[in-house]
Coordinates of C-alpha atoms in Angstrom, one line a residue:
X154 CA 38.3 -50.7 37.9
X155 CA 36.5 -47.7 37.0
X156 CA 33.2 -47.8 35.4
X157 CA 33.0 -46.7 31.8
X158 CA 30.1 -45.7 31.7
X159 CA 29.9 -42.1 33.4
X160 CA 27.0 -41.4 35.7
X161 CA 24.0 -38.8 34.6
X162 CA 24.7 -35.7 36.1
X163 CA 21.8 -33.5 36.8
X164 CA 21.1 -30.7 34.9
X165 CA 22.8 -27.6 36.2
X166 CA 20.5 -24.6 36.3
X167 CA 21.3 -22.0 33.1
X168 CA 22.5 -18.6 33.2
X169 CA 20.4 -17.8 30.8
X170 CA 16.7 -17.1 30.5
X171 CA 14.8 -15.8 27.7
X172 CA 12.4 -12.7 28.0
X173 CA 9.2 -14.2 28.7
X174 CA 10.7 -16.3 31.6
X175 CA 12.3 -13.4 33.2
X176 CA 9.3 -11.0 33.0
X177 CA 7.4 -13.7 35.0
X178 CA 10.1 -14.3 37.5
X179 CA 10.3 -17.8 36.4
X180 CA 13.4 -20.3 36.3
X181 CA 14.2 -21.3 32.4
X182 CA 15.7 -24.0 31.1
X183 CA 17.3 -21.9 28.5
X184 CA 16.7 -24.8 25.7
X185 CA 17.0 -23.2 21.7
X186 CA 15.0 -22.0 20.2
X187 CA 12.2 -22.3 22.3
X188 CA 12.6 -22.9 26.2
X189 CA 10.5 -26.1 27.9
X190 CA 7.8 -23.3 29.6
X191 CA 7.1 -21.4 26.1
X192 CA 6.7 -24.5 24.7
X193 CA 4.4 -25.9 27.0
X194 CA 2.6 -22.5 27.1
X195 CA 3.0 -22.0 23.3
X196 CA 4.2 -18.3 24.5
X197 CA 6.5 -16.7 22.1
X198 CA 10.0 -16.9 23.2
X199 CA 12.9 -14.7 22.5
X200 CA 16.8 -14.7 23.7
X201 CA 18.8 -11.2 24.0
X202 CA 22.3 -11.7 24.5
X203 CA 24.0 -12.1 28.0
X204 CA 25.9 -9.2 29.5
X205 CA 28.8 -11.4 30.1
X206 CA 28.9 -12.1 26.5
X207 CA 27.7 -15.9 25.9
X208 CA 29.9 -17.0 23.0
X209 CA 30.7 -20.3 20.5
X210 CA 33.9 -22.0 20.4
X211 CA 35.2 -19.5 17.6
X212 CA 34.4 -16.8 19.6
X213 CA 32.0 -15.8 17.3
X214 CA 27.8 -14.3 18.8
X215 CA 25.4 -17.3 19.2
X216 CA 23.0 -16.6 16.4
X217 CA 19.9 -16.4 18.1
X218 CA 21.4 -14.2 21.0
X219 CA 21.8 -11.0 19.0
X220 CA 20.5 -8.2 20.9
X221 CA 18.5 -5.0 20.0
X222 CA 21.8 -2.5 18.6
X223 CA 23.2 -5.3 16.8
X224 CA 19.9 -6.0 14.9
X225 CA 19.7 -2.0 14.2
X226 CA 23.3 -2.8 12.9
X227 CA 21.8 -4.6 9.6
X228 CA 21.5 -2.4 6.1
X229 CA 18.4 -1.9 4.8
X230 CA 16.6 -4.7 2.9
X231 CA 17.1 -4.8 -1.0
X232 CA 14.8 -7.4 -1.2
X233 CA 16.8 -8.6 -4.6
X234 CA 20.0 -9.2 -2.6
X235 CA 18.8 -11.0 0.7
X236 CA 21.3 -11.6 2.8
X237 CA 22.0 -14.9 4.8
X238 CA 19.7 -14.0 8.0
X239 CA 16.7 -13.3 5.7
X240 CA 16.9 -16.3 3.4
X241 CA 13.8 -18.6 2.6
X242 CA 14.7 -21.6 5.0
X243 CA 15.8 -19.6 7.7
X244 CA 13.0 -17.3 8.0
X245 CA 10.4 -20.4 7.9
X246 CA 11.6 -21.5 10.2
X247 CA 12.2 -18.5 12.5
X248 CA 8.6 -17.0 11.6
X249 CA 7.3 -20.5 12.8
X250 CA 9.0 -20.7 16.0
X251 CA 8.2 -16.3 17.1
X252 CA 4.9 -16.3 15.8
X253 CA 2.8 -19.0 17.8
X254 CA 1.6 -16.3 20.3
X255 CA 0.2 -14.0 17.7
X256 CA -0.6 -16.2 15.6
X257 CA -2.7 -18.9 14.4
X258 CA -2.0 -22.0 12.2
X259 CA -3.0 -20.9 8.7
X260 CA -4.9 -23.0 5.6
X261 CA -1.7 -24.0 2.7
X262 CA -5.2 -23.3 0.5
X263 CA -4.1 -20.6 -2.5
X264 CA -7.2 -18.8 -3.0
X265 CA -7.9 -16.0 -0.9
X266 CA -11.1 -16.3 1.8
X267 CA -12.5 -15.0 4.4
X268 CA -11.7 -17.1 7.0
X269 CA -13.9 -18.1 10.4
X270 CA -11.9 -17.1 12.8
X271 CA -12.4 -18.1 17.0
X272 CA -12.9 -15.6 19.3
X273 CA -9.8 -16.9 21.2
X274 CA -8.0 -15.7 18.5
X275 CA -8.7 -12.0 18.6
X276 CA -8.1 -11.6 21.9
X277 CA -5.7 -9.0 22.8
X278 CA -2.7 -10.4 24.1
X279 CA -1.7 -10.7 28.1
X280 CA 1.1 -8.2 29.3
X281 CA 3.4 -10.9 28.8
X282 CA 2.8 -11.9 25.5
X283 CA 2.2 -7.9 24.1
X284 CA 3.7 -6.0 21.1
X285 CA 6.9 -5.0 21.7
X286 CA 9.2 -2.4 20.3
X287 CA 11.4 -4.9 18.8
X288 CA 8.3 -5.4 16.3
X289 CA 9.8 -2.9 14.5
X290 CA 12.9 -5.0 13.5
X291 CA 11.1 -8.1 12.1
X292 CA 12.0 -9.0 8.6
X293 CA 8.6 -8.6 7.2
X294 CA 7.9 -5.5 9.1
X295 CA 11.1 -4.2 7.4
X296 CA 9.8 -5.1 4.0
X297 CA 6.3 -3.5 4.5
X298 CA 7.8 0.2 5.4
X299 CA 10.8 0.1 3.1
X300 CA 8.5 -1.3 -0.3
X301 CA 5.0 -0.7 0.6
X302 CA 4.4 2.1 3.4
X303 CA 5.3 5.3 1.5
X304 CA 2.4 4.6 -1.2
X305 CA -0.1 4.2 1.4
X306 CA 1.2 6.2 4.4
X307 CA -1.7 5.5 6.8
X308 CA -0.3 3.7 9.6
X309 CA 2.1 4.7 12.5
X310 CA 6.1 5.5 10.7
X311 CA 8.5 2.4 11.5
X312 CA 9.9 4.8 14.1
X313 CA 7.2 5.1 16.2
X314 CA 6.9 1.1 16.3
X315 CA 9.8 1.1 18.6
X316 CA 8.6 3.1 21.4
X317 CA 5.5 2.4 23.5
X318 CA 3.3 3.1 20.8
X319 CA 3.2 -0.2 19.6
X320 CA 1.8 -1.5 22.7
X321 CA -1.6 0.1 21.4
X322 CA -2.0 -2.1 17.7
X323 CA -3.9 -4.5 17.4
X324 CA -2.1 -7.7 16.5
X325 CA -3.9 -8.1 13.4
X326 CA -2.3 -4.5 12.1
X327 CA 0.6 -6.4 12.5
X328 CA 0.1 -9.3 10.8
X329 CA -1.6 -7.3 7.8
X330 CA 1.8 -5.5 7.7
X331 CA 3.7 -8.7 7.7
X332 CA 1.4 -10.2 5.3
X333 CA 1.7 -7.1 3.0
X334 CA 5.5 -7.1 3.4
X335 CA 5.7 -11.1 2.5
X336 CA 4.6 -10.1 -1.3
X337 CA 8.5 -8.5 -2.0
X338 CA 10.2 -11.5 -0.4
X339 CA 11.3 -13.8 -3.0
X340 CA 9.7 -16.8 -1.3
X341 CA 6.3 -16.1 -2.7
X342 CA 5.3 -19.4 0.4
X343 CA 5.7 -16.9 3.0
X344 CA 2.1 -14.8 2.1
X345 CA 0.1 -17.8 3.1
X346 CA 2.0 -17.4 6.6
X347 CA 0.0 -14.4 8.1
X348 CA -2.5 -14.7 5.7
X349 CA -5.3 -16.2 8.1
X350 CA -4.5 -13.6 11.0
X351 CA -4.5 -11.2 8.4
X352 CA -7.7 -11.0 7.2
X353 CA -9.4 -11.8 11.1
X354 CA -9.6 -8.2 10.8
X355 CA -12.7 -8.9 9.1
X356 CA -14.7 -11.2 11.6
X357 CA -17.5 -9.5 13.2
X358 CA -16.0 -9.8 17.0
X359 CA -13.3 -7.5 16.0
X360 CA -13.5 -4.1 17.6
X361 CA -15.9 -1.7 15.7
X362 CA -12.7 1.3 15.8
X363 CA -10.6 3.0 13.9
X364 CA -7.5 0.4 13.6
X365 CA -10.3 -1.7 12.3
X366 CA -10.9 0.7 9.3
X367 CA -6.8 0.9 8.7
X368 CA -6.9 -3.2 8.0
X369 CA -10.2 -3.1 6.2
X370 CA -8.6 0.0 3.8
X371 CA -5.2 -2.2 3.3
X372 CA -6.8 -5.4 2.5
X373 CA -8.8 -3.8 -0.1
X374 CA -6.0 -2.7 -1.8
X375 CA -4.4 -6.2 -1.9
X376 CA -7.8 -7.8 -2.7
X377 CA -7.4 -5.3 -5.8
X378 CA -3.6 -6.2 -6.5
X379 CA -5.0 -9.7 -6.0
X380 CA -7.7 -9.6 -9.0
X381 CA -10.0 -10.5 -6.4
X382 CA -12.3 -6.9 -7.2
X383 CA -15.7 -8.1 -6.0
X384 CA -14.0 -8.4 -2.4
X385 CA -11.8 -5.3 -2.8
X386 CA -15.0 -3.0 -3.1
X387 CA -17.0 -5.1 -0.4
X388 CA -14.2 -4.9 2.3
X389 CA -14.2 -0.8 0.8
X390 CA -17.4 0.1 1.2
X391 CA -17.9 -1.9 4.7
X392 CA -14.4 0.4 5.7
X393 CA -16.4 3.5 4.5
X394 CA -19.7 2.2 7.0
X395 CA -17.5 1.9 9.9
X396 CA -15.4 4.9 9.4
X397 CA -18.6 7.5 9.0
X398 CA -20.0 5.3 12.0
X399 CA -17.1 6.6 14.0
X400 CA -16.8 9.9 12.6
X401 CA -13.8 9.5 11.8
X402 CA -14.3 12.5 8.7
X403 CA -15.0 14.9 11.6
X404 CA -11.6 16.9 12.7
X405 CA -12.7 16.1 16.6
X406 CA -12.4 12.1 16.2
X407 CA -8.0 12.3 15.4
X408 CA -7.4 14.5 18.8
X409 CA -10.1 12.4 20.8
X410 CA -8.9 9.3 19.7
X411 CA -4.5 9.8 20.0
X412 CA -4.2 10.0 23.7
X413 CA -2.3 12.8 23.2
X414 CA 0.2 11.3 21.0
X415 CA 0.9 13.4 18.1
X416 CA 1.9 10.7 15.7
X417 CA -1.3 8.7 16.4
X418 CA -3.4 11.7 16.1
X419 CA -1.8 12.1 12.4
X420 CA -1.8 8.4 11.8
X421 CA -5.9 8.7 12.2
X422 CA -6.0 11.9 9.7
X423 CA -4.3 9.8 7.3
X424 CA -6.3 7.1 7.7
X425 CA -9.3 8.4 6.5
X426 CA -7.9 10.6 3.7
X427 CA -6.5 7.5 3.0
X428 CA -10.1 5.9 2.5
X429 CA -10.8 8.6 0.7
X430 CA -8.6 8.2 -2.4
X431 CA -8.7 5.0 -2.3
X432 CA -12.6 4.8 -2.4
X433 CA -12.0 6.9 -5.4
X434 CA -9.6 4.5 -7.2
X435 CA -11.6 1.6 -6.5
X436 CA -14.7 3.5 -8.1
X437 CA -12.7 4.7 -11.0
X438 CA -11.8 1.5 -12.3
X439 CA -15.3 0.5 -12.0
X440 CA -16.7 3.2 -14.2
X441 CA -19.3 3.8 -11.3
X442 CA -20.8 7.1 -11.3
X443 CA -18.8 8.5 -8.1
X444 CA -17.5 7.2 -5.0
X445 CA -19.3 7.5 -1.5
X446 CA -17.0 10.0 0.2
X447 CA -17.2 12.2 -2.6
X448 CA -19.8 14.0 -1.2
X449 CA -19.2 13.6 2.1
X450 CA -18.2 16.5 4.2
X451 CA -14.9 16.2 5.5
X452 CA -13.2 18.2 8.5
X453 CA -10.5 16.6 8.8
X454 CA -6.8 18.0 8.9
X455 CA -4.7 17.9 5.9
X456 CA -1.6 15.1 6.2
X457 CA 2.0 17.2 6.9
X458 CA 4.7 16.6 4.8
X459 CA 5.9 12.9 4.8
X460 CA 9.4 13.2 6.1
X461 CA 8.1 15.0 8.9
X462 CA 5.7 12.1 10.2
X463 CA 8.1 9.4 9.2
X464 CA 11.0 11.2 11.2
X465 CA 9.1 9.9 14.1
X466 CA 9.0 13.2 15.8
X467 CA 6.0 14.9 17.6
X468 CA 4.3 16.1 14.6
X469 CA 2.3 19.9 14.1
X470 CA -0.8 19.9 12.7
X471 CA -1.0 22.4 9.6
X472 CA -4.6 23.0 10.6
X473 CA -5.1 23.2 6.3
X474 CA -8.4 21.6 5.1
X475 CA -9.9 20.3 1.7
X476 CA -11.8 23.4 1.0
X477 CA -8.2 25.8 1.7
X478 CA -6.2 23.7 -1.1
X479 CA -9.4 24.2 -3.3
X480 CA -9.4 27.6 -3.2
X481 CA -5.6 28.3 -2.7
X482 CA -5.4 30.4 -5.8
X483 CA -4.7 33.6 -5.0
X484 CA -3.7 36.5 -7.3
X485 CA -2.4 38.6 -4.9
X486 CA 0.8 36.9 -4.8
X487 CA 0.2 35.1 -1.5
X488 CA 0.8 31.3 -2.2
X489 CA -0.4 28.5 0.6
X490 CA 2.3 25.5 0.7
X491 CA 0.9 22.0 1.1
X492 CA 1.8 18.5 1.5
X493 CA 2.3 16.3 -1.2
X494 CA -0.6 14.1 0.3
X495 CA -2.8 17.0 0.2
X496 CA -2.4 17.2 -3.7
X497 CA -2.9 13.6 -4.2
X498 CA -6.3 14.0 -2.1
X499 CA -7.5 16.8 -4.8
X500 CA -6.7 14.5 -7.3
X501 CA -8.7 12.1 -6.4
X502 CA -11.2 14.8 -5.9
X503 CA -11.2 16.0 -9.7
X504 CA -11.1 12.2 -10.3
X505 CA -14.8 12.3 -8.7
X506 CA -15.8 15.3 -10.6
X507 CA -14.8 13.8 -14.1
X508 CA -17.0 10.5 -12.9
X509 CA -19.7 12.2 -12.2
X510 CA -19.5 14.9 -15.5
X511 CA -19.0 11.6 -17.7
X512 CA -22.7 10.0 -16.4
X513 CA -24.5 13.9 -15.9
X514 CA -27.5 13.7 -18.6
X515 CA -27.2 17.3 -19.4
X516 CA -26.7 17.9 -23.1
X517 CA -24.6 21.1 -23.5
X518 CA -21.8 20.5 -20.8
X519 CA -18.7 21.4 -23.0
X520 CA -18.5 24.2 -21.0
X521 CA -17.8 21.7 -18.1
X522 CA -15.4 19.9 -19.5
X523 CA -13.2 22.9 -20.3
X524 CA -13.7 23.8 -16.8
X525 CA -12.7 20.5 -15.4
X526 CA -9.5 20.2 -18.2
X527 CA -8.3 23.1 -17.0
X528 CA -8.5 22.3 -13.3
X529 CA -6.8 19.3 -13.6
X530 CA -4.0 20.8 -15.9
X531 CA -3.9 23.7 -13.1
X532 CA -3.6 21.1 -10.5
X533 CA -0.4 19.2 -12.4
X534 CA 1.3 23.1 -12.3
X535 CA 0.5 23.2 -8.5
X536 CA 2.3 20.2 -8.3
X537 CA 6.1 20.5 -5.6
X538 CA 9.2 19.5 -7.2
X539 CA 9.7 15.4 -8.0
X540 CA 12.1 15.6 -6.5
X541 CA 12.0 15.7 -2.5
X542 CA 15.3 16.0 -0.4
X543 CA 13.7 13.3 2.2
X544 CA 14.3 10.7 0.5
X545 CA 17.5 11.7 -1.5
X546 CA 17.9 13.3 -5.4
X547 CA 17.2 10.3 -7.4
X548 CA 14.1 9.4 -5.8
X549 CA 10.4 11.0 -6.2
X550 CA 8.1 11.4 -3.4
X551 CA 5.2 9.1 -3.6
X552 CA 2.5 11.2 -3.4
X553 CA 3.5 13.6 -5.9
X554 CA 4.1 10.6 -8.1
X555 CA 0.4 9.2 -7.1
X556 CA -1.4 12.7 -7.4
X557 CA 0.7 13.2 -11.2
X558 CA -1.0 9.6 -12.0
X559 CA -4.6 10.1 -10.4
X560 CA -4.4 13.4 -12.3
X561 CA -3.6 11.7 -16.1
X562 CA -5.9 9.1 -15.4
X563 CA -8.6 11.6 -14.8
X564 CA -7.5 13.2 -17.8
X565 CA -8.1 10.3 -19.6
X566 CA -11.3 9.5 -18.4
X567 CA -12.2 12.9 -19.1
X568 CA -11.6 12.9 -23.1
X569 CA -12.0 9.6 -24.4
X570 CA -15.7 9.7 -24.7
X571 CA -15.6 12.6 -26.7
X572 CA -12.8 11.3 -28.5
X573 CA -12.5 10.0 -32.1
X574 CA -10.5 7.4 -31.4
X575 CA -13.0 4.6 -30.1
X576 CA -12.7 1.1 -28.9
X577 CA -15.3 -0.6 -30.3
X578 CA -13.2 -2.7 -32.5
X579 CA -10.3 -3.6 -30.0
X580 CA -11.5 -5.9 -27.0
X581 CA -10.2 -4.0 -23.8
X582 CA -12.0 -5.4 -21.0
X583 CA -10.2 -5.7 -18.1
X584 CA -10.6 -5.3 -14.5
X585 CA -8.2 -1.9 -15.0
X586 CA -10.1 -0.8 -18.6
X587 CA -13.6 -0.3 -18.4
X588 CA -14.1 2.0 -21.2
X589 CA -17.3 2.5 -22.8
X590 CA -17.1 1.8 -26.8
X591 CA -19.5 3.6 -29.4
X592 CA -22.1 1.3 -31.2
X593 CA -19.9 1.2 -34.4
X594 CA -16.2 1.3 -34.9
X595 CA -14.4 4.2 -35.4
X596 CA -12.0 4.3 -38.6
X597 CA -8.9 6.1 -38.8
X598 CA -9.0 9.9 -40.1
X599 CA -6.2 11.8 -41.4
X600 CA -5.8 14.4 -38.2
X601 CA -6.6 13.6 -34.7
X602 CA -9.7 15.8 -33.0
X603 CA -8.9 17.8 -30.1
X604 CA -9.9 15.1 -27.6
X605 CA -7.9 12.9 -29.2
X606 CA -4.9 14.9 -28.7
X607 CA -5.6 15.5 -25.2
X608 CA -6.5 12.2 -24.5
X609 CA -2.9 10.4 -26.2
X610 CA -0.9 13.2 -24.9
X611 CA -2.6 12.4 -21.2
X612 CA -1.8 9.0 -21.9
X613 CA 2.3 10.0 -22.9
X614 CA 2.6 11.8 -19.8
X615 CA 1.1 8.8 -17.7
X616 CA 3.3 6.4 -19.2
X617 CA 6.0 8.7 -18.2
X618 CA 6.2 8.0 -15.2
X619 CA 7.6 4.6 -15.3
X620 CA 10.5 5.8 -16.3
X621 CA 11.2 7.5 -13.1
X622 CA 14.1 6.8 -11.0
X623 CA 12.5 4.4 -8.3
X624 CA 11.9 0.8 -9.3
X625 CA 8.7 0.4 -10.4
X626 CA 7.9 -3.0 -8.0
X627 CA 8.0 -0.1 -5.4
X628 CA 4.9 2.0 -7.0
X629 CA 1.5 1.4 -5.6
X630 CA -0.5 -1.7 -6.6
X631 CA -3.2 1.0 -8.9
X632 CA -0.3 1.6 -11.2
X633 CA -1.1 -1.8 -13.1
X634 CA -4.3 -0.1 -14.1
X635 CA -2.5 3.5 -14.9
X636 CA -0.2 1.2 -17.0
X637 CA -3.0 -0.7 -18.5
X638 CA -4.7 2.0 -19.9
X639 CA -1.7 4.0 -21.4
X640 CA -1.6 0.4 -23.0
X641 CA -5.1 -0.1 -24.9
X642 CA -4.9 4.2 -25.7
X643 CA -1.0 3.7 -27.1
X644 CA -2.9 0.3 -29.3
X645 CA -5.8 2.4 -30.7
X646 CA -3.2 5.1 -30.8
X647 CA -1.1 3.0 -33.4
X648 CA -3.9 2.4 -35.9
X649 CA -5.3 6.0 -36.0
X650 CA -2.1 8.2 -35.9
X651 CA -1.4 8.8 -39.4
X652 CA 1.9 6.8 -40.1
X653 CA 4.1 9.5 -40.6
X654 CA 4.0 10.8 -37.3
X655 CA 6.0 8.7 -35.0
X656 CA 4.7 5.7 -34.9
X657 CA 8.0 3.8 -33.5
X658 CA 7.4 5.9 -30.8
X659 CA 3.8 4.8 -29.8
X660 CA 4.9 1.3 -30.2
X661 CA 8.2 1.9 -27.8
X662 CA 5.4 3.2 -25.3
X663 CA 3.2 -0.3 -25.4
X664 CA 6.1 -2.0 -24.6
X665 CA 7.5 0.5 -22.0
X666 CA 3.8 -0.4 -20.5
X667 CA 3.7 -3.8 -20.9
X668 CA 7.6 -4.5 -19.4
X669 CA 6.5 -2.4 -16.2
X670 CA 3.4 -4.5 -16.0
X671 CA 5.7 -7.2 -16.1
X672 CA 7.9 -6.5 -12.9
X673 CA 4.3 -5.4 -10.8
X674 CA 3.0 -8.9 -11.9
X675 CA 6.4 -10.4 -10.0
X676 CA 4.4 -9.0 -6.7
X677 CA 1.0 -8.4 -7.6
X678 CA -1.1 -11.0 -9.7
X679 CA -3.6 -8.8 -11.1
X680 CA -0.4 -7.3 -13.3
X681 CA 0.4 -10.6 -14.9
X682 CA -3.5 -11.3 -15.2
X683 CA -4.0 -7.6 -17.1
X684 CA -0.4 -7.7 -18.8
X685 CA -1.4 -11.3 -20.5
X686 CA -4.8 -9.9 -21.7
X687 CA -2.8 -7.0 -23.2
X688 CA -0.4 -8.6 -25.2
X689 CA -3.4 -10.7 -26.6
X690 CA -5.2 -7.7 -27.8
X691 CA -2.0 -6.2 -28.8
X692 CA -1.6 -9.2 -31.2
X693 CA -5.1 -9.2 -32.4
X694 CA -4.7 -5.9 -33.7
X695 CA -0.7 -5.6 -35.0
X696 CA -0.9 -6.5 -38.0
X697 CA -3.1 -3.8 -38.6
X698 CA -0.5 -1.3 -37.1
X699 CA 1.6 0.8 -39.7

């Protein structure tokens, strides 16, 4: 009689082995999703697909043996529409699994700290264990470069990720990007993933170089789209240290520094012009006097045009500076072309001058100001088209749309203290609305002065430009404060306009303001925080509104 119970055969050894195995020559057990030596090892594993075409019974790919052209296969993230390979459950799950070699566990805690991380931790990793080119098809990766990337263009273009650049970035650029890139999912869980390994760019053993100032500049700008504004402008000014510590504003440091790469070299460039408007955002919304790099001497390249560097081709110097674009007015007909990151770093230039003009103790500086007014006006006429063929005829290239903004803001800086149209009255403290109020209220007159003009039509034109074609969750984190202060002008707009003239139309404007605030505070809590503060004063004073 034959024995029912069939014997234990012994494992027969797999055709398949995952990358890690086979780089190291090593037999594996092929198990999913994580073979018996990665697990031990807690190396990162990873499958590619058999040549002979491993299949399920349907005939159908096995999910996790998708290989590199397939992924490439995938249409580009709409993070609204997700489809079934980037929903919430599966990507815990994968990000758990392919992250263990990078990464370390991270605190569930909400708030945002510094953390203390071991040394062990920011190790570069062993040959086997390095960044890869398929880096450059994670999920969050893809989120980062197609929401977040062309507002702060500072780090290497997606292209260059998959190529034997990557082997050169830190892993903690990485997670940043991932981290950044988490904020569009619609699982909001998946920030406090890379969250930790983010912000180990900040420990003290982390190299003292320039990938270190690229982190430090990005996490600034979340700590500001996070509220957190106290660590924003510490994690700024310890970038700005490092970075002059480096020399990173001398033209030398970007050649020295690439290894001959070309899109390195320009990455570096970027990074500190990067700092530099930046630096002068932060210092802006702080009503400080100027920011650090104002008056720092800078030799350092002007950025090319951005489809160039994201195209991923060797990219040509333009050899422009700073001081060219100042003086590019010519009238002898001979007109310089620039990038549209060159005109958003004069911006942010004239944004320093009208800081420093608004705190100079010099009584007769109307001359100044009419200096400075027409600059900026001149500047906005310098401006290239919106629209840029790069990125197709609906869209607007972010750095036009960012200088256009730095420029209004400025603008606005610029005439509300001469204004007649004070604040006093209306309580518009916020951490985007620092605007100094008179010692006694102003009360409505029958014609607006001509700073008031200025200032109101400055604020129309800013609030302009959420009504662009791209989605507004796309714009950089600093346009909750642009928003915010078209807000509290349009308010104290609505009581001293004389009612007659277009009032509707100064109230469609608050709301146009607060409803954008509205989608940013979906990604970045500092919106919600501002656009609740807002609607309060709003109500405090709308009764009194014609």
């Amino acid at each position: 009689m034959q024995d029912p119970t069939p014997s234990k055969q012994p494992r027969q050894p797999s055709s398949l082995a995952c990358v890690t195995c086979r780089r190291r020559h090593l037999k594996c057990d092929a198990q999913m999703p994580v073979c018996g030596r990665c697990q031990a090892s807690t190396t990162e594993c990873r499958y590619i697909r058999s040549r002979r075409g491993l299949r399920t019974k349907n005939g159908t790919p096995h999910p996790q043996l998708l290989d590199d052209n397939e992924i490439a296969l995938f249409p580009a993230i709409d993070p609204d529409a997700f489809p079934d390979w980037l929903s919430a459950t599966t990507m815990a799950s994968e990000l758990v699994d392919t992250s263990q070699a990078l990464f370390q566990p991270v605190s569930t805690s909400p708030a945002i700290e510094i953390p203390q991380i071991p040394d062990a931790a920011l190790a570069w990793p062993e040959p086997d264990n390095a960044i890869t080119p398929e880096i450059a098809y994670d999920s969050m990766i893809q989120l980062y470069y197609q929401s977040f990337h062309r507002s702060h263009p500072l780090l290497v273009p997606r292209k260059a990720l998959h190529s034997s650049l990557c082997g050169r970035i830190p892993p903690y650029i990485i997670s940043i990007m991932r981290f950044i890139g988490a904020h569009y999912h619609s699982d909001i869980s998946l920030r406090e993933l890379f969250r930790q390994s983010a912000y180990s760019v900040l420990s003290e053993s982390t190299p003292r170089n320039g990938y270190k100032v690229q982190g430090m500049v990005l996490l600034a700008i979340i700590d500001h789209a996070h509220g957190t504004e106290d660590s924003a402008n510490r994690t700024m000014q310890e970038a700005v240290n490092l970075a002059l510590e480096l020399g990173m504003n001398r033209a030398a440091y970007a050649t020295d520094h690439s290894e001959g790469n070309s899109i390195l070299e320009e990455s570096w460039r970027r990074t500190f012009w990067e700092l530099y408007c930046v630096d002068g955002y932060l210092a802006g919304m702080r009503d400080q006097t100027s920011f650090r790099l104002f008056h720092q001497k800078a030799e350092v390249k002007l950025p090319c045009d951005e489809g160039l560097y994201n195209s991923g081709h060797p990219v040509i110097s333009s050899n422009q500076t700073l001081k060219d674009l100042v003086n590019s007015w010519s009238f002898n007909g001979d007109e310089q072309r620039f990038s549209s990151f060159a005109y958003r770093i004069n911006a942010a230039r004239l944004l320093g001058m009208v800081m420093e003009l608004n705190r100079s103790l010099e009584v007769d500086i109307e001359s100044q100001i009419e200096v400075l007014d027409a600059s900026l006006v001149t500047s906005l006429m310098q401006l290239p088209s919106c629209q840029n063929e790069v990125y197709g005829a609906s869209s607007l290239d972010e750095m036009t749309f960012q200088a256009e903004m730095t420029s209004y803001l400025a603008l606005i800086y610029l005439h509300h203290p001469r204004s007649n149209m004070r604040f006093a009255s209306i309580h518009a403290h916020t951490p985007c609305t620092r605007l100094p109020a008179t010692t006694e209220p102003s009360l409505p007159s029958a014609t607006l002065d001509l700073h008031s003009q200025k200032l109101l039509r400055a604020a129309d034109m800013l609030s302009n430009l959420a009504t662009l074609p791209n989605p507004v969750k796309y714009r950089t984190p600093f346009f909750t404060c642009a928003l915010a202060m078209c807000v509290v002008v349009h308010t104290v707009a609505c009581l001293f306009v004389p009612a007659p003239e277009k009032p509707e139309s100064i109230k469609a404007r608050i709301q146009l303001g607060v409803g954008a605030l509205h989608v940013l505070g979906k990604i970045w809590p500092l919106a919600k925080t501002v656009r609740q503060r807002l609607i309060n004063m709003y109500q405090e004073v709308g009764l009194r509104c014609p």
